[in-house]
Coordinates of C-alpha atoms (C1' of nucleotides) in Angstrom, one line a residue:
Chain A
M1 CA 109.0 45.6 138.3
F2 CA 107.6 45.3 134.6
R3 CA 107.4 42.4 132.5
Q4 CA 111.0 41.7 133.0
L5 CA 111.4 40.9 129.2
G6 CA 110.0 40.1 126.0
R7 CA 108.8 36.8 126.9
L8 CA 106.5 34.9 124.7
G9 CA 105.4 37.6 122.1
H10 CA 102.1 38.4 123.7
M11 CA 102.9 41.8 125.0
P12 CA 100.4 44.4 124.5
A13 CA 101.9 47.0 122.6
T14 CA 104.9 48.0 124.6
P15 CA 107.5 48.8 121.9
L16 CA 109.9 47.0 124.0
E17 CA 112.7 48.2 121.8
S18 CA 115.8 49.1 123.6
S19 CA 114.2 46.7 126.5
E20 CA 116.7 45.4 129.0
H21 CA 119.7 47.1 127.4
R22 CA 121.4 48.3 130.5
S23 CA 124.5 50.0 129.8
G24 CA 125.7 50.0 133.7
A25 CA 127.7 46.6 134.0
L26 CA 129.5 47.5 130.5
L27 CA 130.2 50.9 131.6
D28 CA 131.6 49.5 134.7
H29 CA 133.7 46.9 132.6
L30 CA 135.0 49.4 130.4
A31 CA 135.7 51.9 132.8
R32 CA 137.7 49.4 134.9
R33 CA 139.7 48.3 131.7
M34 CA 140.4 52.0 131.0
R35 CA 141.6 52.8 134.5
L36 CA 144.0 49.9 134.6
R37 CA 145.8 51.0 131.7
S38 CA 145.5 54.9 132.5
E39 CA 147.2 54.4 135.9
S40 CA 150.4 53.2 134.3
V41 CA 150.4 55.7 131.4
L42 CA 149.5 58.6 133.7
A43 CA 151.9 57.9 136.4
P44 CA 154.8 59.6 134.6
L45 CA 152.8 62.8 134.4
G46 CA 152.1 62.6 138.1
L47 CA 148.6 62.3 137.7
R48 CA 146.0 59.3 138.5
P49 CA 142.7 58.6 136.9
R50 CA 140.6 60.4 139.3
H51 CA 142.5 63.7 138.5
L52 CA 141.7 63.2 135.1
V53 CA 138.2 63.1 135.9
A54 CA 138.3 66.2 137.9
L55 CA 140.3 67.9 135.4
T56 CA 137.9 67.0 132.6
V57 CA 135.0 68.0 134.5
L58 CA 136.6 71.3 135.5
R59 CA 137.4 72.0 132.0
A60 CA 133.7 71.3 131.0
G61 CA 132.1 73.3 133.7
G62 CA 134.3 76.0 134.2
G63 CA 134.7 78.0 137.6
T64 CA 132.8 75.8 140.2
G65 CA 132.6 75.9 143.8
Q66 CA 134.3 72.8 145.2
Q67 CA 130.9 71.5 147.1
A68 CA 129.5 71.8 143.7
L69 CA 132.4 70.0 142.5
A70 CA 131.8 67.2 145.2
T71 CA 128.3 67.1 144.1
I72 CA 129.2 66.7 140.2
L73 CA 131.8 64.1 141.0
E74 CA 129.7 62.6 143.8
M75 CA 132.8 62.2 146.2
D76 CA 132.7 63.4 149.6
S77 CA 133.9 66.9 149.9
T78 CA 136.5 66.1 152.4
N79 CA 138.3 64.0 149.6
I80 CA 137.9 66.6 147.3
V81 CA 140.0 68.8 149.3
G82 CA 143.0 66.4 148.9
L83 CA 142.3 65.9 145.3
L84 CA 142.4 69.5 144.5
N85 CA 145.5 70.0 146.7
D86 CA 147.2 67.5 144.6
L87 CA 146.1 69.5 141.6
E88 CA 147.0 72.8 143.0
A89 CA 150.3 71.8 144.1
K90 CA 151.1 71.0 140.6
Q91 CA 149.5 74.2 139.4
L92 CA 147.0 72.6 137.1
I93 CA 144.1 74.2 139.0
E94 CA 143.7 77.4 140.8
R95 CA 141.6 78.3 143.8
R96 CA 140.5 81.8 143.9
R97 CA 138.1 83.2 146.7
S98 CA 134.7 83.9 145.2
P99 CA 134.1 87.9 145.3
E100 CA 130.5 87.5 145.9
D101 CA 130.9 84.8 148.8
R102 CA 134.3 84.9 150.4
R103 CA 134.0 81.6 151.8
R104 CA 133.7 80.0 148.5
H105 CA 136.6 78.8 146.7
V106 CA 136.2 79.0 142.7
V107 CA 138.3 76.4 141.4
E108 CA 139.5 76.8 137.7
L109 CA 142.1 75.2 135.4
T110 CA 145.1 76.9 134.7
A111 CA 146.7 77.0 131.3
D112 CA 149.0 74.5 132.7
G113 CA 146.2 72.4 133.9
A114 CA 144.5 72.3 130.4
K115 CA 147.8 71.7 128.7
R116 CA 148.6 68.8 131.1
L117 CA 145.2 67.6 130.4
S118 CA 145.6 67.3 126.9
E119 CA 149.0 65.7 127.2
A120 CA 147.4 63.3 129.4
E121 CA 144.4 62.6 126.9
C122 CA 147.2 62.3 124.2
A123 CA 149.2 59.8 126.3
L124 CA 145.9 57.7 126.7
A125 CA 145.5 57.2 123.0
S126 CA 147.1 53.9 123.0
A127 CA 145.3 52.7 126.3
E128 CA 142.1 53.8 124.4
D129 CA 143.1 52.0 121.4
E130 CA 143.2 48.9 123.2
V131 CA 140.2 49.1 125.2
L132 CA 137.9 50.6 122.5
G133 CA 139.8 48.6 119.6
A134 CA 136.7 47.3 118.2
L135 CA 135.2 50.5 117.4
D136 CA 136.1 52.7 114.5
P137 CA 137.0 56.3 114.8
A138 CA 133.7 57.6 113.9
E139 CA 132.1 55.2 116.5
R140 CA 134.6 56.4 119.2
E141 CA 133.4 59.9 118.4
T142 CA 130.0 59.1 118.8
L143 CA 130.6 57.5 122.2
Y144 CA 132.7 60.4 123.2
E145 CA 129.7 62.5 122.3
L146 CA 127.3 60.4 124.1
L147 CA 129.1 60.0 127.1
S148 CA 130.0 63.6 127.3
R149 CA 126.5 64.8 127.1
A150 CA 125.4 62.4 129.6
S151 CA 128.0 63.6 132.0
T152 CA 127.3 67.1 131.8
G153 CA 123.8 66.7 132.3
T154 CA 121.6 68.2 129.7
A155 CA 124.2 69.8 127.5
P156 CA 123.1 69.8 124.0
N157 CA 125.9 71.2 122.1
C158 CA 128.9 72.5 124.4
T159 CA 131.3 69.7 123.8
E160 CA 134.0 72.1 122.3
A161 CA 134.8 74.5 124.6
I162 CA 137.2 71.9 125.5
C163 CA 139.7 72.8 122.8
A164 CA 139.6 76.5 123.5
A165 CA 141.7 76.5 126.3
D166 CA 145.3 75.2 125.5
D167 CA 145.7 75.6 121.8
P168 CA 147.5 78.7 121.2
L169 CA 149.2 76.5 118.4
Chain B
M1 CA 156.3 59.6 123.4
F2 CA 155.2 61.5 120.2
R3 CA 154.8 65.1 119.8
Q4 CA 152.7 65.3 122.9
L5 CA 150.6 68.0 121.2
G6 CA 150.1 70.4 118.6
R7 CA 152.4 72.6 120.2
L8 CA 153.8 75.6 118.0
G9 CA 151.8 75.1 114.8
H10 CA 154.4 73.4 112.5
M11 CA 152.6 70.1 112.7
P12 CA 152.9 68.6 109.1
A13 CA 149.2 67.8 107.8
T14 CA 147.7 66.3 110.7
P15 CA 144.0 66.3 110.4
L16 CA 143.6 66.4 114.0
E17 CA 139.8 66.0 113.7
S18 CA 138.5 64.0 116.6
S19 CA 141.8 64.9 118.1
E20 CA 141.9 64.8 121.8
H21 CA 138.4 63.4 122.4
R22 CA 139.5 60.9 124.9
S23 CA 136.5 58.9 126.4
G24 CA 138.3 57.5 129.3
A25 CA 137.7 60.0 132.0
L26 CA 134.1 60.3 131.1
L27 CA 133.7 56.5 131.2
D28 CA 135.3 56.6 134.6
H29 CA 133.0 59.3 135.8
L30 CA 129.7 57.8 134.5
A31 CA 130.7 54.4 135.7
R32 CA 131.3 55.9 139.2
R33 CA 128.0 57.6 139.3
M34 CA 126.2 54.6 138.1
R35 CA 128.1 52.2 140.5
L36 CA 127.1 54.2 143.5
R37 CA 123.4 54.3 142.6
S38 CA 123.6 50.7 141.6
E39 CA 124.9 49.4 145.1
S40 CA 121.8 50.2 146.7
V41 CA 119.6 49.3 144.1
L42 CA 121.2 45.9 143.9
A43 CA 121.8 45.1 147.6
P44 CA 118.2 43.6 148.0
L45 CA 119.0 41.2 145.1
G46 CA 122.0 40.1 147.2
L47 CA 124.4 41.6 144.3
R48 CA 127.0 43.9 143.9
P49 CA 127.9 45.9 140.8
R50 CA 130.8 43.4 140.1
H51 CA 128.5 40.4 140.2
L52 CA 126.6 42.2 137.6
V53 CA 129.7 42.9 135.5
A54 CA 130.7 39.4 135.9
L55 CA 127.1 38.0 135.2
T56 CA 126.8 40.2 132.0
V57 CA 130.2 38.7 130.5
L58 CA 129.1 35.5 130.9
R59 CA 126.1 35.8 129.5
A60 CA 127.7 37.6 126.6
G61 CA 130.6 34.9 126.4
G62 CA 129.0 31.7 127.2
G63 CA 130.8 28.9 128.8
T64 CA 134.2 30.2 129.8
G65 CA 137.1 28.9 131.9
Q66 CA 137.8 30.8 134.9
Q67 CA 141.2 32.0 133.9
A68 CA 139.7 33.2 130.7
L69 CA 137.2 34.9 132.6
A70 CA 140.1 36.5 135.0
T71 CA 141.7 37.9 131.6
I72 CA 138.4 39.3 130.4
L73 CA 137.5 41.0 133.5
E74 CA 141.2 41.8 134.2
M75 CA 140.9 40.5 137.6
D76 CA 143.4 38.5 139.7
S77 CA 142.1 34.9 139.4
T78 CA 142.3 34.5 143.0
N79 CA 139.6 37.2 143.3
I80 CA 137.7 35.5 140.6
V81 CA 137.3 32.6 142.8
G82 CA 135.6 34.6 145.5
L83 CA 133.3 36.4 143.3
L84 CA 132.3 32.8 141.5
N85 CA 131.7 31.3 144.9
D86 CA 129.3 33.9 145.6
L87 CA 127.4 33.4 142.4
E88 CA 127.5 29.8 142.8
A89 CA 126.3 29.7 146.2
K90 CA 123.3 31.9 145.1
Q91 CA 123.0 29.1 142.1
L92 CA 123.3 31.8 139.5
I93 CA 126.1 30.3 137.7
E94 CA 127.2 26.7 137.3
R95 CA 131.0 25.3 137.4
R96 CA 131.3 22.3 135.5
R97 CA 134.5 20.5 134.8
S98 CA 135.4 20.6 131.0
P99 CA 135.2 17.2 129.6
E100 CA 138.2 18.0 127.4
D101 CA 140.5 19.5 130.1
R102 CA 139.4 18.1 133.4
R103 CA 141.4 20.6 135.2
R104 CA 139.1 23.4 134.0
H105 CA 136.1 24.7 135.3
V106 CA 133.6 26.0 132.8
V107 CA 131.6 28.6 134.2
E108 CA 128.0 29.1 132.7
L109 CA 125.0 31.1 133.6
T110 CA 122.2 29.3 135.1
A111 CA 118.8 29.9 134.1
D112 CA 118.3 31.3 137.5
G113 CA 121.3 33.5 136.7
A114 CA 120.0 34.8 133.6
K115 CA 116.8 35.6 135.3
R116 CA 118.4 37.5 138.2
L117 CA 120.5 39.4 135.7
S118 CA 117.4 40.5 133.8
E119 CA 115.6 41.3 137.2
A120 CA 118.8 43.3 138.2
E121 CA 118.9 45.0 135.0
C122 CA 115.2 45.9 135.3
A123 CA 115.9 47.2 138.7
L124 CA 118.7 49.4 137.4
A125 CA 116.3 51.2 135.1
S126 CA 115.9 53.9 137.3
A127 CA 119.7 54.4 138.4
E128 CA 120.3 54.7 134.6
D129 CA 117.7 57.2 134.1
E130 CA 119.2 59.5 136.6
V131 CA 122.8 59.0 135.1
L132 CA 121.8 59.0 131.3
G133 CA 119.2 61.2 131.7
A134 CA 120.4 63.6 129.0
L135 CA 120.3 60.8 126.5
D136 CA 117.1 59.8 124.7
P137 CA 115.9 56.2 124.3
A138 CA 117.6 56.0 121.0
E139 CA 120.7 57.3 122.2
R140 CA 120.9 55.2 124.8
E141 CA 120.7 52.1 122.8
T142 CA 123.4 53.5 120.5
L143 CA 125.4 53.8 123.8
Y144 CA 124.6 50.3 124.7
E145 CA 125.4 48.9 121.5
L146 CA 129.0 50.9 121.3
L147 CA 129.5 49.6 124.7
S148 CA 128.7 46.1 124.0
R149 CA 130.8 46.0 121.1
A150 CA 133.8 47.4 122.7
S151 CA 133.5 45.1 125.6
T152 CA 133.3 41.9 123.8
G153 CA 136.3 42.6 121.7
T154 CA 135.1 42.4 118.1
A155 CA 131.7 40.9 118.3
P156 CA 129.4 42.4 115.8
N157 CA 126.2 41.1 116.3
C158 CA 125.6 38.9 119.3
T159 CA 123.9 40.8 121.7
E160 CA 120.7 39.2 121.6
A161 CA 121.4 35.8 123.0
I162 CA 120.1 37.9 125.9
C163 CA 116.3 36.9 125.9
A164 CA 116.8 33.3 125.1
A165 CA 117.7 31.9 128.6
D166 CA 115.2 32.6 131.1
D167 CA 111.7 33.1 130.1
P168 CA 109.8 30.0 131.1
L169 CA 107.8 32.1 133.2
Chain C
dA1 C1' 126.5 92.7 168.1
dA2 C1' 125.4 87.9 168.7
dG3 C1' 124.0 83.5 166.8
dG4 C1' 123.6 80.2 163.9
dA5 C1' 124.4 78.5 159.3
dT6 C1' 127.8 77.4 155.3
dC7 C1' 132.3 76.7 152.7
dG8 C1' 136.3 75.0 153.0
dT9 C1' 140.2 72.5 155.6
dC10 C1' 142.3 69.3 158.3
dT11 C1' 142.9 64.8 160.9
dG12 C1' 141.7 60.3 162.3
dT13 C1' 138.9 56.0 161.9
dG14 C1' 137.3 51.8 159.7
dC15 C1' 135.9 49.2 155.9
dA16 C1' 136.3 47.2 151.3
dG17 C1' 138.6 46.2 146.7
dC18 C1' 142.2 44.2 145.2
dA19 C1' 146.8 42.9 143.9
dC20 C1' 150.3 39.7 145.5
dA21 C1' 152.3 35.6 147.4
dA22 C1' 152.4 30.9 149.0
dA23 C1' 151.0 26.3 149.5
dC24 C1' 147.9 22.6 148.1
dT25 C1' 145.1 19.4 144.8
dA26 C1' 143.7 17.6 140.5
dT27 C1' 144.8 16.7 136.0
dT28 C1' 147.3 17.1 131.9
dT29 C1' 151.6 16.7 129.2
dA30 C1' 156.2 15.8 128.0
Chain D
dT1 C1' 158.1 10.2 136.5
dA2 C1' 158.5 14.9 136.2
dA3 C1' 156.9 19.4 135.2
dA4 C1' 153.4 22.1 133.8
dT5 C1' 148.9 24.1 134.2
dA6 C1' 143.6 25.2 136.4
dG7 C1' 141.8 26.1 140.1
dT8 C1' 141.2 26.7 145.3
dT9 C1' 142.3 28.5 149.9
dT10 C1' 144.6 31.6 153.1
dG11 C1' 146.9 35.5 154.4
dT12 C1' 149.0 40.3 154.0
dG13 C1' 149.2 44.9 152.7
dC14 C1' 148.0 48.9 150.3
dT15 C1' 144.8 52.3 148.6
dG16 C1' 140.4 54.3 147.9
dC17 C1' 136.8 56.3 150.2
dA18 C1' 132.8 57.2 153.5
dC19 C1' 132.2 59.3 157.5
dA20 C1' 132.9 62.0 161.8
dG21 C1' 134.8 65.6 164.5
dA22 C1' 136.7 69.8 165.0
dC23 C1' 138.4 74.4 163.2
dG24 C1' 138.8 79.2 161.0
dA25 C1' 136.6 82.2 158.0
dT26 C1' 132.5 84.2 156.2
dC27 C1' 127.9 85.0 155.5
dC28 C1' 123.1 85.7 157.1
dT29 C1' 120.0 86.7 160.6
dT30 C1' 117.6 89.1 164.1

DNA sequence: AAGGATCGTCTGTGCAGCACAAACTATTTA
DNA sequence: TAAATAGTTTGTGCTGCACAGACGATCCTT
């Protein structure tokens, strides 16, 4: 519990710049708006928003054990199983047993998965246009970059392993 | 249904610059992580994440009718009622009948509401630190600004009505 | 080799968010 | 007066999700 707000101008020397600008609620709000639109757009592709999230994380993170995935996504591992089952049934991911520890399933995006993910992202363009309509392309890119950095922990400059997987174009 | 993707390299001259950088999944992911932390932090204040979202929108938007609110939040209006009932019971918002159209309830943040919102945002600082740990303060401010602009439609510069309401302390 | 810990899987249970529908009041508008 | 609109209330059902229990497979001890 700090000073709460700027108050009456007699704050010592606290910069107070970014002060109470908490992004949480806005994040929630926009994510919801996005999700609502995504669902209908994604349905024809046989995906749901959370599949997209998982695929995105996998694309960024490479071969991950599923309990590591559970940690990243902050989901219960039992629910991860179902999620991955869906994706594996569609051959968008692959579960391979880790050679080091054969209990472990290493989850990886397949070529199909990367492709489908790109398609989905492409299909989401109009949804994003609606939700982020107030931002110009440069701002959206900035937003993407910030979100990307935040979500992959402290990754400074690795936001472009992204296009590596699927563009044999 | 456009061309789906770049496919086989015979795309005309599409720049393809920011290309497939869709923020949807990242937004979802971060919002979830944020929400999980928020819930426990907010509980002692008698609030839940969605209350925060509603309060935030109200703070930004001023006196809104509840069906307008339903549109903004993209929630069913029946659920808005319950949400507002919660907030009104805690005297964080006020429902006044609109003088122009007495059917309409104009919803407004009370002084208490603004205060509580600030407290909540303050309490969320640590949660945000965890989730946005990879971003420095300037970047977080940028993020906030982008999210704020996006969520209030095309609002360029009205993010600081914030500190006006509650500081008679 | 035996014991316990760990990873993943499957099943089931229960709660909460939320959309949807129907019925009602108060009020405005045609 | 009749119809449309804003809000409220209640109920129903689906879905997401956490949580728990049980199981097989595989490590890691000792």
